[in-house]
PDB file of C-alpha atoms in Angstrom:
ATOM      1  CA  MET A   1     110.130  72.954 105.281  1.00 91.00           C
ATOM      2  CA  THR A   2     109.388  76.574 104.937  1.00 94.00           C
ATOM      3  CA  TYR A   3     107.471  77.905 101.996  1.00 94.00           C
ATOM      4  CA  ILE A   4     107.953  81.210 101.136  1.00 95.00           C
ATOM      5  CA  GLU A   5     104.740  82.643  99.146  1.00 93.00           C
ATOM      6  CA  PHE A   6     104.912  86.097  97.113  1.00 94.00           C
ATOM      7  CA  PHE A   7     101.600  87.125  98.069  1.00 93.00           C
ATOM      8  CA  ASP A   8      99.180  87.676  95.201  1.00 87.00           C
ATOM      9  CA  GLN A   9      95.602  88.883  94.736  1.00 85.00           C
ATOM     10  CA  ASN A  10      94.865  85.498  93.373  1.00 82.00           C
ATOM     11  CA  VAL A  11      93.949  83.440  96.554  1.00 80.00           C
ATOM     12  CA  LEU A  12      94.775  80.076  94.748  1.00 77.00           C
ATOM     13  CA  ARG A  13      98.195  81.201  94.041  1.00 80.00           C
ATOM     14  CA  ASN A  14      98.793  82.154  97.680  1.00 80.00           C
ATOM     15  CA  ILE A  15      97.712  78.504  98.925  1.00 81.00           C
ATOM     16  CA  VAL A  16      98.409  76.142  96.051  1.00 78.00           C
ATOM     17  CA  ALA A  17     101.876  74.864  97.589  1.00 78.00           C
ATOM     18  CA  CYS A  18     100.330  74.130 100.764  1.00 80.00           C
ATOM     19  CA  LEU A  19      97.560  72.145  99.083  1.00 77.00           C
ATOM     20  CA  ALA A  20     100.095  70.167  97.328  1.00 78.00           C
ATOM     21  CA  TYR A  21     102.448  69.355 100.271  1.00 81.00           C
ATOM     22  CA  ARG A  22     101.969  70.474 104.019  1.00 81.00           C
ATOM     23  CA  PRO A  23     104.916  72.593 105.113  1.00 89.00           C
ATOM     24  CA  GLU A  24     105.928  73.224 108.641  1.00 91.00           C
ATOM     25  CA  ARG A  25     105.651  76.958 108.121  1.00 94.00           C
ATOM     26  CA  VAL A  26     104.535  79.580 105.540  1.00 94.00           C
ATOM     27  CA  VAL A  27     106.057  82.963 105.103  1.00 96.00           C
ATOM     28  CA  TYR A  28     104.152  85.392 103.016  1.00 95.00           C
ATOM     29  CA  ILE A  29     105.956  88.390 101.349  1.00 97.00           C
ATOM     30  CA  GLY A  30     103.846  91.407 100.268  1.00 96.00           C
ATOM     31  CA  ASP A  31     102.982  95.125 100.913  1.00 95.00           C
ATOM     32  CA  THR A  32      99.805  94.893 102.826  1.00 94.00           C
ATOM     33  CA  TYR A  33      99.764  93.578 106.223  1.00 96.00           C
ATOM     34  CA  GLU A  34      96.118  93.704 106.835  1.00 96.00           C
ATOM     35  CA  GLU A  35      95.422  91.695 103.612  1.00 94.00           C
ATOM     36  CA  MET A  36      97.972  89.151 104.267  1.00 94.00           C
ATOM     37  CA  SER A  37      96.580  88.814 107.994  1.00 95.00           C
ATOM     38  CA  GLU A  38      93.146  88.163 106.984  1.00 94.00           C
ATOM     39  CA  HIS A  39      94.364  85.539 104.293  1.00 92.00           C
ATOM     40  CA  ILE A  40      96.132  83.711 107.054  1.00 93.00           C
ATOM     41  CA  LYS A  41      93.162  83.871 109.152  1.00 93.00           C
ATOM     42  CA  ASN A  42      91.408  81.928 106.477  1.00 90.00           C
ATOM     43  CA  CYS A  43      94.223  79.450 105.894  1.00 89.00           C
ATOM     44  CA  GLU A  44      94.456  78.678 109.693  1.00 91.00           C
ATOM     45  CA  ALA A  45      90.801  77.822 109.774  1.00 90.00           C
ATOM     46  CA  VAL A  46      90.887  75.718 106.623  1.00 86.00           C
ATOM     47  CA  PHE A  47      93.968  73.778 107.686  1.00 87.00           C
ATOM     48  CA  GLY A  48      93.007  73.609 111.299  1.00 84.00           C
ATOM     49  CA  SER A  49      89.839  72.002 110.422  1.00 87.00           C
ATOM     50  CA  LYS A  50      91.804  69.227 108.881  1.00 82.00           C
ATOM     51  CA  GLY A  51      94.052  68.816 111.962  1.00 83.00           C
ATOM     52  CA  GLN A  52      97.023  70.477 110.040  1.00 85.00           C
ATOM     53  CA  ASN A  53      98.990  73.221 112.073  1.00 88.00           C
ATOM     54  CA  ILE A  54     100.923  75.365 109.876  1.00 91.00           C
ATOM     55  CA  ASP A  55     102.919  78.284 111.405  1.00 94.00           C
ATOM     56  CA  PHE A  56     102.131  81.427 109.103  1.00 95.00           C
ATOM     57  CA  ASP A  57     104.316  84.656 109.126  1.00 96.00           C
ATOM     58  CA  ILE A  58     104.296  87.941 107.293  1.00 97.00           C
ATOM     59  CA  LYS A  59     106.985  89.949 106.041  1.00 97.00           C
ATOM     60  CA  VAL A  60     106.041  93.305 104.823  1.00 97.00           C
ATOM     61  CA  THR A  61     108.144  94.953 102.148  1.00 97.00           C
ATOM     62  CA  ASN A  62     108.196  97.766  99.535  1.00 97.00           C
ATOM     63  CA  LEU A  63     107.375  95.799  96.412  1.00 96.00           C
ATOM     64  CA  ASN A  64     108.647  98.648  94.264  1.00 97.00           C
ATOM     65  CA  SER A  65     112.157  98.803  95.776  1.00 98.00           C
ATOM     66  CA  LEU A  66     114.624  96.038  94.783  1.00 98.00           C
ATOM     67  CA  LYS A  67     116.897  96.985  97.686  1.00 98.00           C
ATOM     68  CA  GLU A  68     114.060  96.376 100.080  1.00 98.00           C
ATOM     69  CA  ILE A  69     112.998  93.191  98.463  1.00 98.00           C
ATOM     70  CA  LEU A  70     116.468  91.839  98.562  1.00 98.00           C
ATOM     71  CA  LYS A  71     116.738  92.765 102.281  1.00 98.00           C
ATOM     72  CA  THR A  72     113.701  90.763 103.148  1.00 98.00           C
ATOM     73  CA  LEU A  73     114.583  87.615 101.237  1.00 98.00           C
ATOM     74  CA  ASP A  74     118.130  87.843 102.632  1.00 97.00           C
ATOM     75  CA  GLU A  75     116.715  87.825 106.092  1.00 97.00           C
ATOM     76  CA  ILE A  76     114.452  85.029 105.314  1.00 97.00           C
ATOM     77  CA  VAL A  77     117.111  82.859 103.847  1.00 96.00           C
ATOM     78  CA  ASN A  78     119.326  83.360 106.692  1.00 95.00           C
ATOM     79  CA  GLN A  79     116.590  82.796 109.270  1.00 95.00           C
ATOM     80  CA  TYR A  80     115.345  79.402 107.674  1.00 93.00           C
ATOM     81  CA  ASN A  81     117.661  76.754 106.130  1.00 88.00           C
ATOM     82  CA  ASP A  82     114.893  74.966 104.288  1.00 90.00           C
ATOM     83  CA  CYS A  83     113.138  77.483 102.088  1.00 94.00           C
ATOM     84  CA  VAL A  84     111.043  76.528  99.227  1.00 94.00           C
ATOM     85  CA  PHE A  85     109.978  79.646  97.236  1.00 96.00           C
ATOM     86  CA  ASP A  86     106.805  79.382  95.321  1.00 91.00           C
ATOM     87  CA  ILE A  87     106.726  81.900  92.549  1.00 91.00           C
ATOM     88  CA  SER A  88     103.343  81.190  91.466  1.00 87.00           C
ATOM     89  CA  GLY A  89     102.203  84.418  92.620  1.00 86.00           C
ATOM     90  CA  GLY A  90     103.845  87.777  92.884  1.00 88.00           C
ATOM     91  CA  ASP A  91     105.471  90.008  90.254  1.00 90.00           C
ATOM     92  CA  GLU A  92     108.649  90.094  88.166  1.00 94.00           C
ATOM     93  CA  LEU A  93     110.658  92.322  90.539  1.00 97.00           C
ATOM     94  CA  LEU A  94     110.196  89.498  93.215  1.00 96.00           C
ATOM     95  CA  SER A  95     111.244  86.746  91.027  1.00 95.00           C
ATOM     96  CA  PHE A  96     114.085  88.922  89.648  1.00 97.00           C
ATOM     97  CA  ALA A  97     115.322  89.403  93.463  1.00 98.00           C
ATOM     98  CA  LEU A  98     115.025  85.853  94.130  1.00 97.00           C
ATOM     99  CA  GLY A  99     117.372  84.969  91.414  1.00 96.00           C
ATOM    100  CA  MET A 100     119.643  87.449  92.752  1.00 97.00           C
ATOM    101  CA  ILE A 101     119.555  85.746  96.169  1.00 97.00           C
ATOM    102  CA  TYR A 102     119.700  82.350  94.668  1.00 96.00           C
ATOM    103  CA  SER A 103     122.959  83.038  93.138  1.00 96.00           C
ATOM    104  CA  LYS A 104     124.291  84.743  96.238  1.00 96.00           C
ATOM    105  CA  TYR A 105     123.839  81.538  98.259  1.00 94.00           C
ATOM    106  CA  PRO A 106     124.764  78.595  96.017  1.00 91.00           C
ATOM    107  CA  ASN A 107     125.513  76.304  98.916  1.00 90.00           C
ATOM    108  CA  ASN A 108     122.017  76.901 100.729  1.00 90.00           C
ATOM    109  CA  ASN A 109     119.306  74.455 100.335  1.00 87.00           C
ATOM    110  CA  ILE A 110     116.990  77.050  98.328  1.00 94.00           C
ATOM    111  CA  GLN A 111     114.401  75.557  96.090  1.00 94.00           C
ATOM    112  CA  VAL A 112     112.165  77.445  93.676  1.00 94.00           C
ATOM    113  CA  GLN A 113     108.778  76.174  92.426  1.00 92.00           C
ATOM    114  CA  LYS A 114     105.877  77.108  90.406  1.00 88.00           C
ATOM    115  CA  TYR A 115     102.418  75.533  90.115  1.00 83.00           C
ATOM    116  CA  ASN A 116     100.281  75.838  87.050  1.00 77.00           C
ATOM    117  CA  VAL A 117      96.903  76.633  88.901  1.00 71.00           C
ATOM    118  CA  ASN A 118      94.996  76.153  85.737  1.00 71.00           C
TER     119      ASN A 118
END
């Protein structure tokens, strides 16, 4: 299973799905490579200490461009056939773009979830 996380400043929103279910991989989508990379180092240390090896990946995109977000999401959906999008983080434009991708690929195994971190 591949979790797609819309990177958020709230660290819990970036990791809550992994705490609930252990995925094979997690792909973070955001606009700051350095920040996401630092977050991944912390995640690898936490999950690695528990013997859980999760592959983490980063997709950098312009979060102010619907066209760029759609291109990024399209690439991800075509690369992985088991996408679970966690919309606990990120902003409205990402969720809007995801809705467009979801309707573009009705026969793909795309799942969408949101956790209430409270």
